[in-house]
Tab-separated table of C-alpha atoms and ligand atoms in Angstrom:
chain	number	residue	atom	x	y	z
A	598	MET	CA	105.975	96.072	115.741
A	599	PRO	CA	106.855	98.886	118.158
A	600	PRO	CA	108.370	97.156	121.264
A	601	GLU	CA	109.585	100.418	122.785
A	602	GLU	CA	106.082	101.817	123.050
A	603	THR	CA	103.203	101.089	125.378
A	604	VAL	CA	100.856	99.172	123.159
A	605	THR	CA	97.292	98.387	124.098
A	606	GLY	CA	95.826	94.932	123.409
A	607	VAL	CA	97.348	91.648	122.322
A	608	ASN	CA	97.845	92.471	118.645
A	609	TRP	CA	101.291	94.062	119.026
A	610	VAL	CA	102.935	90.923	117.598
A	611	HIS	CA	101.139	91.546	114.282
A	612	GLY	CA	101.840	95.276	114.061
A	613	VAL	CA	104.094	97.060	111.570
A	614	ARG	CA	106.507	99.724	112.814
A	615	TYR	CA	105.532	103.367	112.331
A	616	GLU	CA	106.300	105.037	109.008
A	617	GLY	CA	104.449	108.142	107.780
A	618	VAL	CA	102.588	108.001	104.478
A	619	ASP	CA	103.976	109.910	101.495
A	620	PRO	CA	101.788	113.061	101.583
A	621	GLY	CA	101.734	113.307	97.775
A	622	LEU	CA	100.071	109.895	97.448
A	623	LEU	CA	97.174	110.746	99.719
A	624	ASP	CA	96.855	114.265	98.346
A	625	ARG	CA	96.469	112.820	94.839
A	626	LEU	CA	94.072	110.065	95.893
A	627	LEU	CA	91.535	112.020	97.945
A	628	PRO	CA	90.304	114.354	95.165
A	629	GLN	CA	90.294	111.441	92.675
A	630	LEU	CA	87.793	109.538	94.826
A	631	ASN	CA	85.301	112.300	94.110
A	632	LEU	CA	83.302	111.599	97.278
A	633	ARG	CA	80.671	113.758	98.923
A	634	TYR	CA	83.205	114.288	101.714
A	635	GLU	CA	80.603	115.807	104.034
A	636	ASP	CA	78.870	112.414	104.228
A	637	TYR	CA	81.986	110.395	105.031
A	638	THR	CA	83.988	109.744	108.169
A	639	TYR	CA	87.677	109.220	107.373
A	640	VAL	CA	89.182	106.484	109.552
A	641	ASP	CA	92.934	105.764	109.606
A	642	LEU	CA	93.513	102.333	111.173
A	643	GLY	CA	97.059	102.508	112.537
A	644	ALA	CA	97.296	106.292	112.577
A	645	GLY	CA	100.883	106.611	113.867
A	646	LYS	CA	101.883	110.237	114.423
A	647	GLY	CA	98.778	111.487	112.605
A	648	ARG	CA	100.193	112.461	109.227
A	649	SER	CA	97.279	111.065	107.221
A	650	LEU	CA	94.831	112.665	109.689
A	651	LEU	CA	96.374	116.073	109.056
A	652	LEU	CA	96.184	115.564	105.299
A	653	ALA	CA	92.573	114.345	105.437
A	654	SER	CA	91.484	117.177	107.753
A	655	ARG	CA	92.073	119.594	104.864
A	656	PHE	CA	89.082	117.996	103.085
A	657	PRO	CA	85.512	118.625	104.296
A	658	PHE	CA	84.974	115.134	105.786
A	659	ARG	CA	82.170	114.735	108.323
A	660	ARG	CA	84.857	113.634	110.802
A	661	VAL	CA	88.444	112.405	110.765
A	662	VAL	CA	89.345	109.610	113.224
A	663	GLY	CA	92.660	107.848	113.797
A	664	VAL	CA	93.087	104.595	115.729
A	665	GLU	CA	96.551	103.873	117.092
A	666	TYR	CA	97.533	101.221	119.640
A	667	ALA	CA	100.924	102.701	120.649
A	668	GLU	CA	100.336	105.259	123.418
A	669	ALA	CA	103.442	107.337	122.634
A	670	LEU	CA	102.438	107.651	118.972
A	671	CYS	CA	98.902	108.670	119.998
A	672	ALA	CA	100.339	111.440	122.187
A	673	THR	CA	102.527	112.663	119.306
A	674	ALA	CA	99.568	112.548	116.893
A	675	ARG	CA	97.416	114.624	119.281
A	676	ASP	CA	100.280	117.079	119.693
A	677	ASN	CA	100.719	117.366	115.928
A	678	LEU	CA	96.978	117.978	115.494
A	679	ARG	CA	97.017	120.701	118.170
A	680	ARG	CA	99.864	122.478	116.352
A	681	PHE	CA	98.301	122.205	112.892
A	682	ALA	CA	97.078	125.503	111.440
A	683	ARG	CA	93.371	125.893	112.282
A	684	ALA	CA	92.835	127.766	109.024
A	685	GLU	CA	93.697	124.633	107.032
A	686	ILE	CA	91.138	122.404	108.747
A	687	ARG	CA	87.928	121.884	106.771
A	688	CYS	CA	86.583	118.659	108.326
A	689	GLY	CA	83.879	118.530	111.003
A	690	GLY	CA	86.175	117.275	113.795
A	691	ILE	CA	89.333	115.257	114.422
A	692	GLU	CA	89.974	112.584	117.024
A	693	VAL	CA	92.781	110.157	117.876
A	694	VAL	CA	91.597	106.980	119.612
A	695	HIS	CA	94.094	104.921	121.621
A	696	GLY	CA	93.092	101.347	120.848
A	697	ASP	CA	93.461	98.233	118.778
A	698	ALA	CA	92.226	98.561	115.201
A	699	GLY	CA	90.944	94.980	115.394
A	700	ALA	CA	88.476	95.939	118.133
A	701	PHE	CA	87.494	99.431	116.967
A	702	ALA	CA	83.761	100.260	116.934
A	703	LEU	CA	83.276	101.816	113.498
A	704	PRO	CA	81.273	105.048	113.316
A	705	ALA	CA	77.841	105.161	111.644
A	706	GLY	CA	77.418	106.460	108.106
A	707	PRO	CA	79.609	106.254	104.989
A	708	LEU	CA	83.270	105.483	105.700
A	709	LEU	CA	86.585	106.031	103.998
A	710	ILE	CA	88.926	103.612	105.767
A	711	PHE	CA	92.603	104.321	105.140
A	712	MET	CA	95.412	101.902	105.955
A	713	PHE	CA	99.113	102.221	105.218
A	714	ASN	CA	100.484	98.696	105.698
A	715	PRO	CA	99.666	98.791	109.416
A	716	PHE	CA	99.448	95.123	110.424
A	717	GLY	CA	99.608	91.486	109.344
A	718	GLU	CA	96.929	89.134	108.102
A	719	VAL	CA	95.593	88.136	111.549
A	720	VAL	CA	94.588	91.700	112.451
A	721	MET	CA	93.577	92.460	108.853
A	722	ARG	CA	91.080	89.619	109.098
A	723	GLN	CA	89.680	90.981	112.401
A	724	VAL	CA	89.320	94.431	110.826
A	725	ALA	CA	87.672	93.119	107.640
A	726	GLU	CA	85.229	90.988	109.665
A	727	ASN	CA	84.426	94.023	111.799
A	728	VAL	CA	83.679	96.046	108.648
A	729	GLY	CA	81.537	93.147	107.385
A	730	ARG	CA	79.460	93.214	110.583
A	731	ALA	CA	79.154	97.022	110.453
A	732	PHE	CA	77.888	96.811	106.866
A	733	ALA	CA	75.389	94.054	107.765
A	734	ARG	CA	74.055	96.247	110.624
A	735	GLU	CA	73.937	99.377	108.487
A	736	PRO	CA	74.451	99.034	104.714
A	737	ARG	CA	76.185	102.212	103.445
A	738	ASP	CA	79.020	103.292	101.177
A	739	ILE	CA	82.373	102.043	102.436
A	740	VAL	CA	85.642	102.765	100.656
A	741	VAL	CA	88.775	101.014	101.897
A	742	ALA	CA	91.967	102.668	100.644
A	743	TYR	CA	94.734	100.180	101.338
A	744	PHE	CA	98.225	101.547	100.720
A	745	VAL	CA	100.958	98.895	100.353
A	746	PRO	CA	98.313	96.155	100.249
A	747	ARG	CA	100.223	93.118	101.565
A	748	HIS	CA	97.141	91.356	102.951
A	749	PRO	CA	94.211	91.964	100.594
A	750	ARG	CA	92.640	88.488	100.999
A	751	PRO	CA	90.278	89.257	103.925
A	752	TRP	CA	88.877	92.185	101.913
A	753	ALA	CA	88.558	90.221	98.688
A	754	GLN	CA	86.448	87.683	100.608
A	755	LEU	CA	83.760	90.241	101.541
A	756	ALA	CA	81.027	89.783	98.940
A	757	PHE	CA	79.650	93.329	99.206
A	758	LEU	CA	83.010	94.840	98.183
A	759	GLU	CA	84.708	95.023	94.811
A	760	GLU	CA	88.386	95.654	94.230
A	761	ILE	CA	89.612	98.646	92.251
A	762	ARG	CA	93.291	98.986	91.473
A	763	VAL	CA	94.703	102.506	91.722
A	764	ASN	CA	98.401	101.748	91.112
A	765	ASP	CA	101.125	99.373	92.325
A	766	ALA	CA	101.041	100.925	95.783
A	767	MET	CA	97.293	101.321	96.359
A	768	THR	CA	94.190	99.166	96.121
A	769	LEU	CA	90.646	100.247	96.849
A	770	PHE	CA	87.849	98.003	98.061
A	771	VAL	CA	84.509	99.724	97.559
A	772	THR	CA	80.909	98.758	98.190
A	773	LYS	CA	78.997	98.038	95.025
A	774	SER	CA	76.799	101.038	95.908
A	775	TYR	CA	79.840	103.371	95.876
A	776	ARG	CA	78.897	106.588	94.098
A	777	GLY	CA	82.366	108.128	93.846
A	778	CYS	CA	84.308	108.314	90.626
A	779	ARG	CA	85.272	104.884	89.243
A	780	ALA	CA	86.411	106.334	85.938
A	781	ASN	CA	89.701	107.438	87.490
A	782	PHE	CA	90.681	103.831	88.242
A	783	SER	CA	90.739	100.462	86.481
A	784	ARG	CA	88.768	97.497	87.843
A	785	VAL	CA	90.710	94.438	89.002
B	1383	LIG	C1	103.097	102.181	108.663
B	1383	LIG	S1	102.441	103.066	110.042
B	1383	LIG	C2	101.226	104.135	109.254
B	1383	LIG	C3	101.022	105.464	109.960
B	1383	LIG	C4	99.941	106.389	109.391
B	1383	LIG	N1	98.733	105.682	109.037
B	1383	LIG	C5	100.411	107.144	108.182
B	1383	LIG	O1	100.009	106.749	107.085
B	1383	LIG	O2	101.180	108.092	108.296
B	1383	LIG	C6	101.464	101.801	110.823
B	1383	LIG	C7	100.945	102.172	112.200
B	1383	LIG	O3	99.991	101.179	112.616
B	1383	LIG	C8	100.071	101.021	114.031
B	1383	LIG	N2	99.438	99.736	114.355
B	1383	LIG	C9	99.897	98.487	114.068
B	1383	LIG	N3	99.022	97.556	114.497
B	1383	LIG	C10	97.979	98.214	115.058
B	1383	LIG	C11	96.753	97.796	115.677
B	1383	LIG	N4	96.422	96.494	115.801
B	1383	LIG	N5	95.898	98.738	116.135
B	1383	LIG	C12	96.200	100.070	116.010
B	1383	LIG	N6	97.354	100.529	115.451
B	1383	LIG	C13	98.235	99.611	114.978
B	1383	LIG	C14	101.587	101.113	114.273
B	1383	LIG	O4	101.873	101.441	115.630
B	1383	LIG	C15	101.993	102.225	113.297
B	1383	LIG	O5	101.921	103.491	113.914
């Protein structure tokens, strides 16, 4: 948890301190998913200083959205995005939302939800239930890329998702309708 920052909401006790994702991991994963990027909104829940947003913005996603509850980290993420070379950006738009991932209103349409060990089981359950409600309202492709998957149980309990193991550090939960490339990964 980040006690030195201004954190919005009550979930700060369940948060994990900021650490940026290894760029190589995400850079390898995103092409392997073989998505129609234009259809998908990329959502990083616990976006920190925006590293994964920068990496994702180099793919032609419909939009790239980060949710971060620590105000200071949000400000740094927005600053980093402003300084990022325009020429590298291929997505339809980038946004950093200051808020609690457990209460985030998910965008419409197909989603790639990225998480790098951002919070404990209590918030993970809120997030998974939120995704469950969003899917019930609007069934669509949802891919959850969970890096350092310490709390997979709330995802495994959602009947419309199946688990795909990428490697020791990454698990995917994908809707059964997922049309991306499964051949690159082994089923759990
Ligand atoms: C391990 S860092 C990952 C940073 C970024 N996703 C990346 O991969 O570079 C986890 C981040 O989640 C944020 N976080 C923890 N709990 C959160 C919550 N409930 N809502 C929003 N952000 C949260 C922390 O402040 C921290 O910045």
